[in-house]
PDB file of C-alpha atoms in Angstrom:
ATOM      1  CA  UNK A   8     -20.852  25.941   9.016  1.00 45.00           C
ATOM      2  CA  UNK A   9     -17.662  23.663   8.884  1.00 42.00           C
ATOM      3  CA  UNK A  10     -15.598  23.961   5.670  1.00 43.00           C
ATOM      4  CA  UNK A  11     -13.949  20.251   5.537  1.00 41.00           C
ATOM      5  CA  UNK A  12     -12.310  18.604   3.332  1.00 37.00           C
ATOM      6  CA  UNK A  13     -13.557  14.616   2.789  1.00 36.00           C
ATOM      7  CA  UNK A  14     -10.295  12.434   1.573  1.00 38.00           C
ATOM      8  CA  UNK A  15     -10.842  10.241  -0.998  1.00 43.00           C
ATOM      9  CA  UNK A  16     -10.322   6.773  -0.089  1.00 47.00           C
ATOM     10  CA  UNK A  17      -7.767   4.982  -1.432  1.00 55.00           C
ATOM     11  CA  UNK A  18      -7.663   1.598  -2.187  1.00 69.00           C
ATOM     12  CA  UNK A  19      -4.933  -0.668  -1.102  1.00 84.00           C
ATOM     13  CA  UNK A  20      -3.323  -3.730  -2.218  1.00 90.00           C
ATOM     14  CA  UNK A  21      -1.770  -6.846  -1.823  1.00 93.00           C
ATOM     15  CA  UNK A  22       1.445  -6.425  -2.953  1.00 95.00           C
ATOM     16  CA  UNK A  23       4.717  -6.415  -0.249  1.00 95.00           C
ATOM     17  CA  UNK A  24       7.631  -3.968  -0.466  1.00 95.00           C
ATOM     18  CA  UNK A  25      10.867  -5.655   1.545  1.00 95.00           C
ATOM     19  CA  UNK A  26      12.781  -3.264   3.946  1.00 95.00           C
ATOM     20  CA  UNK A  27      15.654  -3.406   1.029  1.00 95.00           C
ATOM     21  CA  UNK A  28      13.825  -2.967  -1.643  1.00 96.00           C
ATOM     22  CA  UNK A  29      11.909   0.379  -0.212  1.00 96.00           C
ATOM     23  CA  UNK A  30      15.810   1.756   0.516  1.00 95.00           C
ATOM     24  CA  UNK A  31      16.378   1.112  -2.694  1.00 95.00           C
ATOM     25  CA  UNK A  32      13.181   3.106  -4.075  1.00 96.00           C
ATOM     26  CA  UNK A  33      14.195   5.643  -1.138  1.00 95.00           C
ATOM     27  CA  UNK A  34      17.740   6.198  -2.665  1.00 95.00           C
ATOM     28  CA  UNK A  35      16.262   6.595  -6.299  1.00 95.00           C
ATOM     29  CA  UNK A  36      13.619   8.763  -5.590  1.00 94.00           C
ATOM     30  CA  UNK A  37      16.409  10.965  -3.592  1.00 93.00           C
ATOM     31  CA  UNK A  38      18.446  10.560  -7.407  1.00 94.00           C
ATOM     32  CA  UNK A  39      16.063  11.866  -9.507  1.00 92.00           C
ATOM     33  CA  UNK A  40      15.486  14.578  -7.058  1.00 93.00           C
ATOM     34  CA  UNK A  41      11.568  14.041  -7.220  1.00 89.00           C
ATOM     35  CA  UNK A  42       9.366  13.976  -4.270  1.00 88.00           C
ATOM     36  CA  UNK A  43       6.612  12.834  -6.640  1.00 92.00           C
ATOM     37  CA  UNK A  44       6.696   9.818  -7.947  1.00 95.00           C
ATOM     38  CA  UNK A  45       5.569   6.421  -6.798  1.00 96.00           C
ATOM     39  CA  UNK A  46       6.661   3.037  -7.538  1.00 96.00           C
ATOM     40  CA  UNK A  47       4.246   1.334  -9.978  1.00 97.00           C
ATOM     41  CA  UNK A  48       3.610  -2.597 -10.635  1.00 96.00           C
ATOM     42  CA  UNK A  49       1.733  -3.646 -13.555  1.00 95.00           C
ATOM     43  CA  UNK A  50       1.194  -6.967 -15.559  1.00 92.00           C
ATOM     44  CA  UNK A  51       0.623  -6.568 -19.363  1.00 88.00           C
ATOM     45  CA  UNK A  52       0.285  -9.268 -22.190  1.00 83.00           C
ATOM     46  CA  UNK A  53       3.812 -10.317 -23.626  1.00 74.00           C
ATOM     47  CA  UNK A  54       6.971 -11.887 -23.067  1.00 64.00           C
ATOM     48  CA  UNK A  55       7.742 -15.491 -22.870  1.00 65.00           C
ATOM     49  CA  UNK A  56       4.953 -17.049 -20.869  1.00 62.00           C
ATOM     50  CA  UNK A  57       2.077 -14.664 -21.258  1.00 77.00           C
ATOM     51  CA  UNK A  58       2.375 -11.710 -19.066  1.00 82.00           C
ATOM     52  CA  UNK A  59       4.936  -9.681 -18.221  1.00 86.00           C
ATOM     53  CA  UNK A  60       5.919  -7.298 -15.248  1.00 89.00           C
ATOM     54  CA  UNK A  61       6.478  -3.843 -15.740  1.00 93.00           C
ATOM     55  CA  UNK A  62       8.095  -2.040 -12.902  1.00 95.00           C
ATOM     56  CA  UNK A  63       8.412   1.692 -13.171  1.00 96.00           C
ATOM     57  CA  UNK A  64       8.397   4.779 -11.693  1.00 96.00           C
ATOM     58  CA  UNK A  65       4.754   6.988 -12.066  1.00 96.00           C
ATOM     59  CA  UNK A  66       3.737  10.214 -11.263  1.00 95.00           C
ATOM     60  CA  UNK A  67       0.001   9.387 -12.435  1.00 94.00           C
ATOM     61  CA  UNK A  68      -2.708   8.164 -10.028  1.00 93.00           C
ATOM     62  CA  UNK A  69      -5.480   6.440 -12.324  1.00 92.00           C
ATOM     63  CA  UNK A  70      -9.110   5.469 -11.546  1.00 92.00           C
ATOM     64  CA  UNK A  71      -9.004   2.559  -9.846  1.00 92.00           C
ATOM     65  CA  UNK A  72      -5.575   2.081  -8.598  1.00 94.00           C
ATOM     66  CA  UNK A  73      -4.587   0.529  -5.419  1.00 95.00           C
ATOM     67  CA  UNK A  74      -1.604   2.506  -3.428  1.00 94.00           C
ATOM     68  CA  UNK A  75       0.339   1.438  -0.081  1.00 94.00           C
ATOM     69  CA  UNK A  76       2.810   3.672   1.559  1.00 93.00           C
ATOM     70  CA  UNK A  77       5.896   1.841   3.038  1.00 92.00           C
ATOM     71  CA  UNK A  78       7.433   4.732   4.964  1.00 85.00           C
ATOM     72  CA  UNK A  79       8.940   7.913   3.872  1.00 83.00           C
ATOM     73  CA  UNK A  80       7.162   8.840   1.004  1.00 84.00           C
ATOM     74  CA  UNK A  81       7.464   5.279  -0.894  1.00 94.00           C
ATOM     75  CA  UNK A  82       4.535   3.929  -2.391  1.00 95.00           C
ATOM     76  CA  UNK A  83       3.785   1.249  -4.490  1.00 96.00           C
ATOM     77  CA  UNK A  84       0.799   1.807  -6.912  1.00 97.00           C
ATOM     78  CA  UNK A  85      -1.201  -1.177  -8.782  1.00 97.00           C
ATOM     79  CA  UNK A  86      -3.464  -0.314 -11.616  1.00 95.00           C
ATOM     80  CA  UNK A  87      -6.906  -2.222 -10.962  1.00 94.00           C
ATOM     81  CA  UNK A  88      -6.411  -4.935 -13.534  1.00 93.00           C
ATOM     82  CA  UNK A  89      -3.325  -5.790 -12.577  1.00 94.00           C
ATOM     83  CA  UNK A  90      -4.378  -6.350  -8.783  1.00 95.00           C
ATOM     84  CA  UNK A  91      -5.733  -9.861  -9.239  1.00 93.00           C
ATOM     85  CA  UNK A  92      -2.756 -11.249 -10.732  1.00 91.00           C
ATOM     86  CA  UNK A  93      -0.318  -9.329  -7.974  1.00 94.00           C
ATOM     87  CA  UNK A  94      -2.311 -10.046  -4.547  1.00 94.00           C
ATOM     88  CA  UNK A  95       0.057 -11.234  -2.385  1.00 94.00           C
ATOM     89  CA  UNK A  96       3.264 -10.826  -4.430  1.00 94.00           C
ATOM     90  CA  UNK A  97       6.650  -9.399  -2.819  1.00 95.00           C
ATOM     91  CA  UNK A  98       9.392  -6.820  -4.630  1.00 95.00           C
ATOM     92  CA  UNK A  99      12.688  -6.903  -3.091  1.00 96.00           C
ATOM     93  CA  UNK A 100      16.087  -5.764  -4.184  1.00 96.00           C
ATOM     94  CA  UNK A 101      18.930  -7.913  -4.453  1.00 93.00           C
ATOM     95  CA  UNK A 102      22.542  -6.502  -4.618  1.00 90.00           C
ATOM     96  CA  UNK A 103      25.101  -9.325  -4.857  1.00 89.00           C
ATOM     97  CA  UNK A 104      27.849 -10.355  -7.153  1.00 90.00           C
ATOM     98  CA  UNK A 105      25.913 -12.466  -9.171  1.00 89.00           C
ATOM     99  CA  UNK A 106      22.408 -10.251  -9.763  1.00 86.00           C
ATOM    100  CA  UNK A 107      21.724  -6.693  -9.045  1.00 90.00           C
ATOM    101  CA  UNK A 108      17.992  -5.130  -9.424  1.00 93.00           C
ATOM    102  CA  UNK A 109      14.642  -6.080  -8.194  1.00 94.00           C
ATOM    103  CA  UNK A 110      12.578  -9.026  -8.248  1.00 90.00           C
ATOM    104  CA  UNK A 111       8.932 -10.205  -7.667  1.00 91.00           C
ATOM    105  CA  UNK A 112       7.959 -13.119  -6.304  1.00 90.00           C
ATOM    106  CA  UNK A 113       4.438 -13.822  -7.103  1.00 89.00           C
ATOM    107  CA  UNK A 114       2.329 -17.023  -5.647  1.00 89.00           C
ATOM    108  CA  UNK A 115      -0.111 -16.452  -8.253  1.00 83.00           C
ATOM    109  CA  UNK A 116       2.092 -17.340 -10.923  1.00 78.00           C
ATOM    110  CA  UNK A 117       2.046 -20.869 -11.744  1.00 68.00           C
ATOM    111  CA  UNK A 118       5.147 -20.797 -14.153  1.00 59.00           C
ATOM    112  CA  UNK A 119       7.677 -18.622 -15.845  1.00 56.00           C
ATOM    113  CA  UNK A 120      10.184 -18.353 -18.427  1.00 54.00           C
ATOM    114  CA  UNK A 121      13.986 -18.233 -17.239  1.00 50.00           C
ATOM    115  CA  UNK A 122      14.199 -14.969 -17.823  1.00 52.00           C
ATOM    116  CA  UNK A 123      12.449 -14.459 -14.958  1.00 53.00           C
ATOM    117  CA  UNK A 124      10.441 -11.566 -16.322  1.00 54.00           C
ATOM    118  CA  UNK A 125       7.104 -13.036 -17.262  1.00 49.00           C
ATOM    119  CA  UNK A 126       5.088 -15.873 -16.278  1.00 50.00           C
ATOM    120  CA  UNK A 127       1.911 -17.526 -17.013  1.00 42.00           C
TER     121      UNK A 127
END
């Protein structure tokens, strides 16, 4: 009799990480000193235009959430809800004079405030 272990699957999701934006995780994650955490994306009623990204670091995995590893222990984590709204989106990390921090471009959105935080 064979004692193994069956994996849960996972379910993925359709949101991108850029090569910059994953250093930039990288380098946090190596801040805080935590080996745990993952990179979360969620959409929630508010702001301007109607929903609102949130953008935070998790060390919860919750029924239903979708999880891609970009290399070295980065992942980005989408709750189920939020997965419809976020297929095919992109975070990257910009780092110039005039902006620093990340950003999300999202086809599915079909406006947004100038803020640039939420969108409809």
């Amino acid at each position: 009799m064979s004692n193994t272990l069956i994996a849960e699957e996972t379910k993925a999701h359709g949101v991108d990480l850029t090569a910059a934006a994953a250093d930039k995780v990288r380098a946090l994650l190596v801040q805080e000193g935590r080996d745990d955490l993952r990179l979360r994306l969620a959409v929630q009623p508010g702001g301007c235009s109607g929903l609102i990204y949130q953008l935070y670091f998790d060390e919860r995995m919750l029924d239903g959430d979708g999880v891609v590893e970009f290399g070295d222990g980065v992942e980005v984590v989408v709750d189920k809800m939020s997965q419809p709204y976020l297929d095919g989106a992109s975070i990257d990390f910009e780092d110039t004079i005039q902006k620093q921090g990340f950003t999300i471009d999202n086809p599915n959105a079909s406006g947004s405030c100038a803020c640039g935080d939420s969108f409809h």
